Short mmCIF file of N, CA, C and O in Angstrom, two decimals:
data_model
loop_
_atom_site.label_atom_id
_atom_site.label_comp_id
_atom_site.label_asym_id
_atom_site.label_seq_id
_atom_site.Cartn_x
_atom_site.Cartn_y
_atom_site.Cartn_z
N UNK K 501 -98.96 60.94 21.14
CA UNK K 501 -99.67 59.69 21.31
C UNK K 501 -98.82 58.55 20.78
O UNK K 501 -98.27 58.64 19.69
N UNK K 502 -98.73 57.48 21.55
CA UNK K 502 -97.93 56.33 21.16
C UNK K 502 -98.63 55.59 20.03
O UNK K 502 -99.84 55.31 20.11
N UNK K 503 -97.86 55.25 19.02
CA UNK K 503 -98.38 54.48 17.91
C UNK K 503 -97.36 53.46 17.45
O UNK K 503 -96.17 53.75 17.37
N UNK K 504 -97.83 52.27 17.16
CA UNK K 504 -97.07 51.23 16.49
C UNK K 504 -97.92 50.76 15.33
O UNK K 504 -99.02 50.25 15.53
N UNK K 505 -97.41 50.93 14.13
CA UNK K 505 -98.19 50.63 12.94
C UNK K 505 -97.44 49.61 12.11
O UNK K 505 -96.39 49.91 11.55
N UNK K 506 -98.00 48.41 12.03
CA UNK K 506 -97.41 47.35 11.24
C UNK K 506 -97.83 47.46 9.78
O UNK K 506 -98.94 47.91 9.47
N UNK K 507 -96.97 47.00 8.91
CA UNK K 507 -97.29 46.93 7.49
C UNK K 507 -96.45 45.83 6.87
O UNK K 507 -95.50 45.33 7.46
N UNK K 508 -96.81 45.45 5.66
CA UNK K 508 -96.05 44.48 4.91
C UNK K 508 -96.64 43.10 4.85
O UNK K 508 -96.11 42.23 4.15
N UNK K 509 -97.73 42.87 5.56
CA UNK K 509 -98.37 41.58 5.51
C UNK K 509 -99.07 41.35 4.19
O UNK K 509 -99.22 42.26 3.37
N UNK K 510 -99.49 40.12 3.98
CA UNK K 510 -100.18 39.78 2.76
C UNK K 510 -100.21 38.30 2.53
O UNK K 510 -99.94 37.50 3.43
N UNK K 511 -100.54 37.93 1.32
CA UNK K 511 -100.62 36.53 0.91
C UNK K 511 -99.34 36.15 0.18
O UNK K 511 -98.91 36.85 -0.74
N UNK K 512 -98.76 35.04 0.58
CA UNK K 512 -97.51 34.59 -0.02
C UNK K 512 -97.53 33.07 -0.15
O UNK K 512 -98.17 32.38 0.65
N UNK K 513 -96.85 32.56 -1.14
CA UNK K 513 -96.76 31.12 -1.33
C UNK K 513 -95.76 30.50 -0.37
O UNK K 513 -94.82 31.17 0.08
N UNK K 514 -95.95 29.23 -0.05
CA UNK K 514 -94.92 28.55 0.75
C UNK K 514 -93.55 28.67 0.10
O UNK K 514 -93.42 28.55 -1.12
N UNK K 515 -92.56 28.92 0.91
CA UNK K 515 -91.21 29.13 0.41
C UNK K 515 -90.90 30.57 0.06
O UNK K 515 -89.73 30.90 -0.17
N UNK K 516 -91.90 31.41 0.04
CA UNK K 516 -91.71 32.81 -0.29
C UNK K 516 -91.25 33.64 0.88
O UNK K 516 -91.00 33.13 1.98
N UNK K 517 -91.15 34.94 0.65
CA UNK K 517 -90.65 35.87 1.65
C UNK K 517 -91.54 37.09 1.78
O UNK K 517 -92.19 37.50 0.81
N UNK K 518 -91.55 37.65 2.95
CA UNK K 518 -92.19 38.92 3.22
C UNK K 518 -91.33 39.68 4.21
O UNK K 518 -90.64 39.08 5.03
N UNK K 519 -91.41 40.99 4.16
CA UNK K 519 -90.78 41.82 5.17
C UNK K 519 -91.84 42.68 5.84
O UNK K 519 -92.49 43.50 5.18
N UNK K 520 -91.99 42.48 7.13
CA UNK K 520 -92.89 43.29 7.91
C UNK K 520 -92.15 44.49 8.48
O UNK K 520 -90.98 44.41 8.82
N UNK K 521 -92.86 45.59 8.57
CA UNK K 521 -92.32 46.80 9.17
C UNK K 521 -93.25 47.26 10.28
O UNK K 521 -94.46 47.05 10.23
N UNK K 522 -92.67 47.87 11.28
CA UNK K 522 -93.43 48.47 12.36
C UNK K 522 -92.87 49.85 12.61
O UNK K 522 -91.73 50.00 13.07
N UNK K 523 -93.66 50.85 12.28
CA UNK K 523 -93.26 52.23 12.46
C UNK K 523 -93.76 52.74 13.81
O UNK K 523 -94.96 52.66 14.09
N UNK K 524 -92.85 53.24 14.61
CA UNK K 524 -93.17 53.67 15.97
C UNK K 524 -93.10 55.18 16.09
O UNK K 524 -92.30 55.85 15.44
N UNK K 525 -93.94 55.70 16.97
CA UNK K 525 -93.92 57.12 17.26
C UNK K 525 -94.49 57.36 18.65
O UNK K 525 -95.22 56.53 19.18
N UNK K 526 -94.15 58.50 19.23
CA UNK K 526 -94.72 58.88 20.50
C UNK K 526 -93.96 58.42 21.73
O UNK K 526 -94.43 58.64 22.86
N UNK K 527 -92.82 57.79 21.55
CA UNK K 527 -91.99 57.37 22.67
C UNK K 527 -90.54 57.27 22.21
O UNK K 527 -90.26 57.36 21.01
N UNK K 528 -89.65 57.09 23.17
CA UNK K 528 -88.23 57.04 22.86
C UNK K 528 -87.88 55.64 22.38
O UNK K 528 -87.51 54.76 23.16
N UNK K 529 -87.97 55.47 21.11
CA UNK K 529 -87.89 54.16 20.48
C UNK K 529 -86.63 53.39 20.86
O UNK K 529 -86.70 52.19 21.15
N UNK K 530 -85.51 54.04 20.85
CA UNK K 530 -84.23 53.36 21.05
C UNK K 530 -84.06 52.78 22.45
O UNK K 530 -83.17 51.95 22.66
N UNK K 531 -84.87 53.19 23.40
CA UNK K 531 -84.76 52.67 24.76
C UNK K 531 -85.65 51.45 25.01
O UNK K 531 -85.65 50.90 26.11
N UNK K 532 -86.38 51.02 24.01
CA UNK K 532 -87.30 49.91 24.15
C UNK K 532 -86.80 48.67 23.43
O UNK K 532 -86.29 48.74 22.31
N UNK K 533 -86.97 47.54 24.09
CA UNK K 533 -86.88 46.27 23.39
C UNK K 533 -88.08 46.16 22.45
O UNK K 533 -89.21 46.47 22.83
N UNK K 534 -87.82 45.76 21.24
CA UNK K 534 -88.87 45.57 20.27
C UNK K 534 -89.04 44.08 19.99
O UNK K 534 -88.05 43.34 19.86
N UNK K 535 -90.28 43.67 19.91
CA UNK K 535 -90.59 42.26 19.72
C UNK K 535 -91.68 42.10 18.68
O UNK K 535 -92.54 42.97 18.51
N UNK K 536 -91.64 40.99 18.00
CA UNK K 536 -92.72 40.57 17.13
C UNK K 536 -93.40 39.35 17.75
O UNK K 536 -92.73 38.38 18.10
N UNK K 537 -94.70 39.44 17.87
CA UNK K 537 -95.53 38.32 18.28
C UNK K 537 -96.42 37.93 17.11
O UNK K 537 -96.60 38.69 16.17
N UNK K 538 -96.98 36.75 17.20
CA UNK K 538 -97.97 36.36 16.22
C UNK K 538 -99.07 35.55 16.88
O UNK K 538 -98.86 34.90 17.91
N UNK K 539 -100.24 35.61 16.27
CA UNK K 539 -101.39 34.87 16.73
C UNK K 539 -101.91 34.03 15.57
O UNK K 539 -102.63 34.54 14.70
N UNK K 540 -101.53 32.77 15.54
CA UNK K 540 -102.05 31.88 14.50
C UNK K 540 -103.52 31.56 14.76
O UNK K 540 -103.98 31.65 15.91
N UNK K 541 -104.25 31.16 13.75
CA UNK K 541 -105.64 30.77 13.97
C UNK K 541 -105.71 29.57 14.90
O UNK K 541 -104.94 28.61 14.77
N UNK K 542 -106.60 29.65 15.87
CA UNK K 542 -106.87 28.55 16.80
C UNK K 542 -105.67 28.19 17.68
O UNK K 542 -105.59 27.08 18.20
N UNK K 543 -104.77 29.13 17.85
CA UNK K 543 -103.62 28.92 18.71
C UNK K 543 -103.42 30.14 19.61
O UNK K 543 -104.05 31.17 19.44
N UNK K 544 -102.51 29.98 20.56
CA UNK K 544 -102.19 31.08 21.46
C UNK K 544 -101.16 32.01 20.85
O UNK K 544 -100.39 31.63 19.96
N UNK K 545 -101.15 33.23 21.33
CA UNK K 545 -100.15 34.18 20.93
C UNK K 545 -98.76 33.68 21.30
O UNK K 545 -98.56 33.12 22.39
N UNK K 546 -97.80 33.87 20.42
CA UNK K 546 -96.45 33.42 20.68
C UNK K 546 -95.45 34.49 20.30
O UNK K 546 -95.66 35.26 19.36
N UNK K 547 -94.36 34.50 21.03
CA UNK K 547 -93.26 35.41 20.72
C UNK K 547 -92.47 34.85 19.55
O UNK K 547 -92.03 33.70 19.57
N UNK K 548 -92.27 35.68 18.55
CA UNK K 548 -91.55 35.27 17.35
C UNK K 548 -90.08 35.67 17.44
O UNK K 548 -89.18 34.86 17.19
N UNK K 549 -89.83 36.92 17.77
CA UNK K 549 -88.47 37.44 17.79
C UNK K 549 -88.40 38.70 18.63
O UNK K 549 -89.40 39.40 18.81
N UNK K 550 -87.23 38.98 19.16
CA UNK K 550 -87.01 40.19 19.92
C UNK K 550 -85.64 40.77 19.61
O UNK K 550 -84.74 40.06 19.18
N UNK K 551 -85.52 42.07 19.85
CA UNK K 551 -84.26 42.76 19.61
C UNK K 551 -84.09 43.85 20.65
O UNK K 551 -85.04 44.57 20.98
N UNK K 552 -82.90 43.97 21.18
CA UNK K 552 -82.62 44.96 22.20
C UNK K 552 -82.56 46.36 21.60
O UNK K 552 -82.54 46.54 20.38
N UNK K 553 -82.53 47.36 22.47
CA UNK K 553 -82.63 48.73 22.03
C UNK K 553 -81.57 49.15 21.04
O UNK K 553 -81.85 49.87 20.07
N UNK K 554 -80.34 48.71 21.28
CA UNK K 554 -79.24 49.04 20.40
C UNK K 554 -79.14 48.10 19.21
O UNK K 554 -78.30 48.32 18.33
N UNK K 555 -79.96 47.08 19.19
CA UNK K 555 -79.91 46.11 18.11
C UNK K 555 -78.77 45.13 18.20
O UNK K 555 -78.49 44.42 17.22
N UNK K 556 -78.13 45.05 19.36
CA UNK K 556 -76.96 44.20 19.50
C UNK K 556 -77.27 42.76 19.88
O UNK K 556 -76.40 41.89 19.76
N UNK K 557 -78.49 42.51 20.33
CA UNK K 557 -78.88 41.16 20.72
C UNK K 557 -80.25 40.85 20.16
O UNK K 557 -81.17 41.68 20.24
N UNK K 558 -80.39 39.67 19.60
CA UNK K 558 -81.67 39.21 19.09
C UNK K 558 -81.98 37.83 19.64
O UNK K 558 -81.08 37.09 20.06
N UNK K 559 -83.25 37.49 19.65
CA UNK K 559 -83.64 36.13 19.97
C UNK K 559 -84.83 35.74 19.11
O UNK K 559 -85.59 36.60 18.63
N UNK K 560 -84.99 34.43 18.94
CA UNK K 560 -86.00 33.91 18.04
C UNK K 560 -86.66 32.68 18.63
O UNK K 560 -86.04 31.91 19.36
N UNK K 561 -87.91 32.51 18.28
CA UNK K 561 -88.57 31.25 18.56
C UNK K 561 -87.90 30.15 17.76
O UNK K 561 -87.43 30.36 16.64
N UNK K 562 -87.88 28.96 18.34
CA UNK K 562 -87.27 27.83 17.64
C UNK K 562 -87.89 27.59 16.27
O UNK K 562 -87.21 27.18 15.33
N UNK K 563 -89.17 27.86 16.16
CA UNK K 563 -89.88 27.59 14.93
C UNK K 563 -89.48 28.49 13.77
O UNK K 563 -89.74 28.17 12.61
N UNK K 564 -88.86 29.63 14.07
CA UNK K 564 -88.50 30.58 13.02
C UNK K 564 -87.01 30.82 12.90
O UNK K 564 -86.56 31.45 11.93
N UNK K 565 -86.25 30.34 13.85
CA UNK K 565 -84.81 30.56 13.85
C UNK K 565 -84.18 30.03 12.56
O UNK K 565 -84.45 28.90 12.16
N UNK K 566 -83.37 30.85 11.94
CA UNK K 566 -82.76 30.49 10.68
C UNK K 566 -83.56 30.91 9.47
O UNK K 566 -83.02 30.89 8.35
N UNK K 567 -84.82 31.27 9.66
CA UNK K 567 -85.67 31.71 8.56
C UNK K 567 -86.05 33.18 8.67
O UNK K 567 -86.18 33.85 7.65
N UNK K 568 -86.25 33.65 9.89
CA UNK K 568 -86.66 35.03 10.13
C UNK K 568 -85.50 35.83 10.68
O UNK K 568 -84.65 35.31 11.40
N UNK K 569 -85.49 37.11 10.36
CA UNK K 569 -84.49 38.03 10.89
C UNK K 569 -85.18 39.28 11.39
O UNK K 569 -85.90 39.94 10.64
N UNK K 570 -84.96 39.61 12.65
CA UNK K 570 -85.46 40.86 13.20
C UNK K 570 -84.35 41.89 13.16
O UNK K 570 -83.19 41.59 13.43
N UNK K 571 -84.70 43.11 12.83
CA UNK K 571 -83.74 44.19 12.81
C UNK K 571 -84.45 45.49 13.16
O UNK K 571 -85.68 45.55 13.18
N UNK K 572 -83.67 46.52 13.42
CA UNK K 572 -84.27 47.81 13.72
C UNK K 572 -83.40 48.93 13.19
O UNK K 572 -82.18 48.79 13.05
N UNK K 573 -84.05 50.02 12.89
CA UNK K 573 -83.38 51.23 12.46
C UNK K 573 -83.85 52.33 13.39
O UNK K 573 -84.95 52.87 13.23
N UNK K 574 -83.04 52.64 14.38
CA UNK K 574 -83.45 53.61 15.38
C UNK K 574 -83.58 55.02 14.82
O UNK K 574 -84.33 55.84 15.35
N UNK K 575 -82.85 55.31 13.76
CA UNK K 575 -82.98 56.61 13.12
C UNK K 575 -84.34 56.79 12.47
O UNK K 575 -84.82 57.91 12.32
N UNK K 576 -84.95 55.67 12.08
CA UNK K 576 -86.27 55.70 11.46
C UNK K 576 -87.38 55.26 12.39
O UNK K 576 -88.54 55.20 11.98
N UNK K 577 -87.04 54.93 13.63
CA UNK K 577 -88.02 54.44 14.60
C UNK K 577 -88.83 53.28 14.03
O UNK K 577 -90.06 53.23 14.16
N UNK K 578 -88.13 52.35 13.44
CA UNK K 578 -88.79 51.24 12.76
C UNK K 578 -88.10 49.93 13.09
O UNK K 578 -86.87 49.85 13.14
N UNK K 579 -88.90 48.91 13.33
CA UNK K 579 -88.41 47.56 13.50
C UNK K 579 -88.95 46.71 12.36
O UNK K 579 -90.08 46.93 11.89
N UNK K 580 -88.15 45.75 11.91
CA UNK K 580 -88.49 44.93 10.77
C UNK K 580 -88.48 43.46 11.15
O UNK K 580 -87.79 43.04 12.07
N UNK K 581 -89.23 42.70 10.40
CA UNK K 581 -89.15 41.25 10.48
C UNK K 581 -89.08 40.70 9.07
O UNK K 581 -90.08 40.72 8.34
N UNK K 582 -87.91 40.27 8.68
CA UNK K 582 -87.72 39.63 7.39
C UNK K 582 -88.06 38.16 7.54
O UNK K 582 -87.45 37.45 8.34
N UNK K 583 -89.02 37.70 6.78
CA UNK K 583 -89.51 36.33 6.88
C UNK K 583 -89.19 35.61 5.57
O UNK K 583 -89.70 35.98 4.51
N UNK K 584 -88.38 34.60 5.66
CA UNK K 584 -87.97 33.82 4.51
C UNK K 584 -88.42 32.38 4.66
O UNK K 584 -88.72 31.92 5.76
N UNK K 585 -88.44 31.68 3.56
CA UNK K 585 -88.82 30.26 3.55
C UNK K 585 -90.11 30.03 4.31
O UNK K 585 -90.21 29.15 5.17
N UNK K 586 -91.10 30.82 4.00
CA UNK K 586 -92.35 30.79 4.75
C UNK K 586 -93.06 29.46 4.61
O UNK K 586 -93.07 28.84 3.54
N UNK K 587 -93.66 29.05 5.71
CA UNK K 587 -94.39 27.80 5.79
C UNK K 587 -95.86 28.08 6.07
O UNK K 587 -96.22 29.15 6.56
N UNK K 588 -96.69 27.10 5.80
CA UNK K 588 -98.12 27.24 6.07
C UNK K 588 -98.37 27.61 7.52
O UNK K 588 -99.26 28.42 7.81
N UNK K 589 -97.61 27.04 8.42
CA UNK K 589 -97.81 27.29 9.83
C UNK K 589 -97.36 28.67 10.30
O UNK K 589 -97.56 29.03 11.46
N UNK K 590 -96.76 29.45 9.40
CA UNK K 590 -96.44 30.84 9.71
C UNK K 590 -97.65 31.76 9.56
O UNK K 590 -97.56 32.93 9.92
N UNK K 591 -98.72 31.25 9.02
CA UNK K 591 -99.93 32.05 8.87
C UNK K 591 -100.41 32.54 10.23
O UNK K 591 -100.62 31.75 11.15
N UNK K 592 -100.57 33.84 10.36
CA UNK K 592 -100.96 34.43 11.64
C UNK K 592 -101.14 35.93 11.46
O UNK K 592 -100.73 36.50 10.44
N UNK K 593 -101.72 36.55 12.46
CA UNK K 593 -101.65 37.99 12.59
C UNK K 593 -100.38 38.30 13.37
O UNK K 593 -100.16 37.77 14.45
N UNK K 594 -99.55 39.16 12.80
CA UNK K 594 -98.29 39.51 13.42
C UNK K 594 -98.39 40.88 14.08
O UNK K 594 -98.85 41.84 13.46
N UNK K 595 -97.95 40.94 15.32
CA UNK K 595 -98.06 42.15 16.13
C UNK K 595 -96.69 42.66 16.53
O UNK K 595 -95.82 41.88 16.95
N UNK K 596 -96.53 43.94 16.45
CA UNK K 596 -95.34 44.63 16.93
C UNK K 596 -95.55 45.02 18.38
O UNK K 596 -96.62 45.50 18.76
N UNK K 597 -94.53 44.82 19.20
CA UNK K 597 -94.59 45.13 20.62
C UNK K 597 -93.35 45.90 21.04
O UNK K 597 -92.24 45.55 20.65
N UNK K 598 -93.56 46.93 21.83
CA UNK K 598 -92.47 47.69 22.43
C UNK K 598 -92.52 47.51 23.93
O UNK K 598 -93.58 47.66 24.54
N UNK K 599 -91.38 47.19 24.54
CA UNK K 599 -91.33 46.89 25.97
C UNK K 599 -90.16 47.58 26.63
O UNK K 599 -89.05 47.56 26.12
N UNK K 600 -90.45 48.16 27.77
CA UNK K 600 -89.42 48.65 28.67
C UNK K 600 -89.85 48.34 30.08
O UNK K 600 -90.98 48.63 30.47
N UNK K 601 -88.97 47.76 30.84
CA UNK K 601 -89.32 47.19 32.13
C UNK K 601 -89.98 48.18 33.06
O UNK K 601 -90.85 47.82 33.85
N UNK K 602 -89.56 49.43 33.03
CA UNK K 602 -90.00 50.42 34.00
C UNK K 602 -91.14 51.29 33.51
O UNK K 602 -91.57 52.20 34.22
N UNK K 603 -91.66 51.01 32.33
CA UNK K 603 -92.76 51.82 31.81
C UNK K 603 -93.95 50.94 31.49
O UNK K 603 -94.84 50.75 32.33
N UNK K 604 -94.00 50.39 30.31
CA UNK K 604 -95.13 49.57 29.90
C UNK K 604 -94.88 48.96 28.53
O UNK K 604 -93.90 49.28 27.87
N UNK K 605 -95.80 48.11 28.14
CA UNK K 605 -95.83 47.57 26.79
C UNK K 605 -96.72 48.42 25.90
O UNK K 605 -97.75 48.95 26.34
N UNK K 606 -96.33 48.52 24.65
CA UNK K 606 -97.18 49.08 23.62
C UNK K 606 -97.37 48.05 22.53
O UNK K 606 -96.46 47.28 22.22
N UNK K 607 -98.55 48.06 21.94
CA UNK K 607 -98.89 47.08 20.91
C UNK K 607 -99.43 47.76 19.67
O UNK K 607 -100.15 48.74 19.75
N UNK K 608 -99.08 47.19 18.53
CA UNK K 608 -99.67 47.62 17.28
C UNK K 608 -100.98 46.90 17.01
O UNK K 608 -101.43 46.05 17.79
N UNK K 609 -101.59 47.24 15.90
CA UNK K 609 -102.88 46.66 15.53
C UNK K 609 -102.76 45.30 14.87
O UNK K 609 -103.73 44.54 14.82
N UNK K 610 -101.59 44.99 14.36
CA UNK K 610 -101.36 43.71 13.72
C UNK K 610 -101.48 43.78 12.21
O UNK K 610 -102.17 44.62 11.66
N UNK K 611 -100.80 42.86 11.56
CA UNK K 611 -100.89 42.72 10.12
C UNK K 611 -100.99 41.24 9.78
O UNK K 611 -100.29 40.41 10.36
N UNK K 612 -101.88 40.92 8.87
CA UNK K 612 -102.16 39.54 8.53
C UNK K 612 -101.12 39.00 7.55
O UNK K 612 -100.84 39.61 6.52
N UNK K 613 -100.58 37.85 7.88
CA UNK K 613 -99.70 37.11 6.99
C UNK K 613 -100.36 35.77 6.70
O UNK K 613 -100.64 35.01 7.63
N UNK K 614 -100.61 35.51 5.44
CA UNK K 614 -101.22 34.25 5.04
C UNK K 614 -100.30 33.54 4.07
O UNK K 614 -99.95 34.08 3.02
N UNK K 615 -99.90 32.34 4.44
CA UNK K 615 -99.05 31.52 3.60
C UNK K 615 -99.92 30.41 3.03
O UNK K 615 -100.44 29.57 3.77
N UNK K 616 -100.08 30.42 1.73
CA UNK K 616 -101.00 29.48 1.10
C UNK K 616 -100.60 29.26 -0.34
O UNK K 616 -100.07 30.16 -1.01
N UNK K 617 -100.88 28.06 -0.82
CA UNK K 617 -100.69 27.74 -2.23
C UNK K 617 -101.85 28.24 -3.08
O UNK K 617 -101.78 28.24 -4.29
#
């Protein structure tokens, strides 16, 4: 059974850091593009970052570029999102997504990140 399980969310002060993890199972992890999305309160879901199967290419939303780093460890079937210099507007539920063009998308349950003083 396919599973994507996010962890690492929580409450953090502005300027602080968190590292999100997404543990994958039930599919060939290394063949999927992995992405992090987020859903802020009262806003639409947005793509935060993506990373190719081999980890050789990444992309970021303009709002997080330079602050967030996406990475993956294919030996551990895990993708990470290191979030630095967090801002109030980073508050959202963060979702892990696995995508392969010829199969389908898989989604995790999400983990809450709250940036607050």
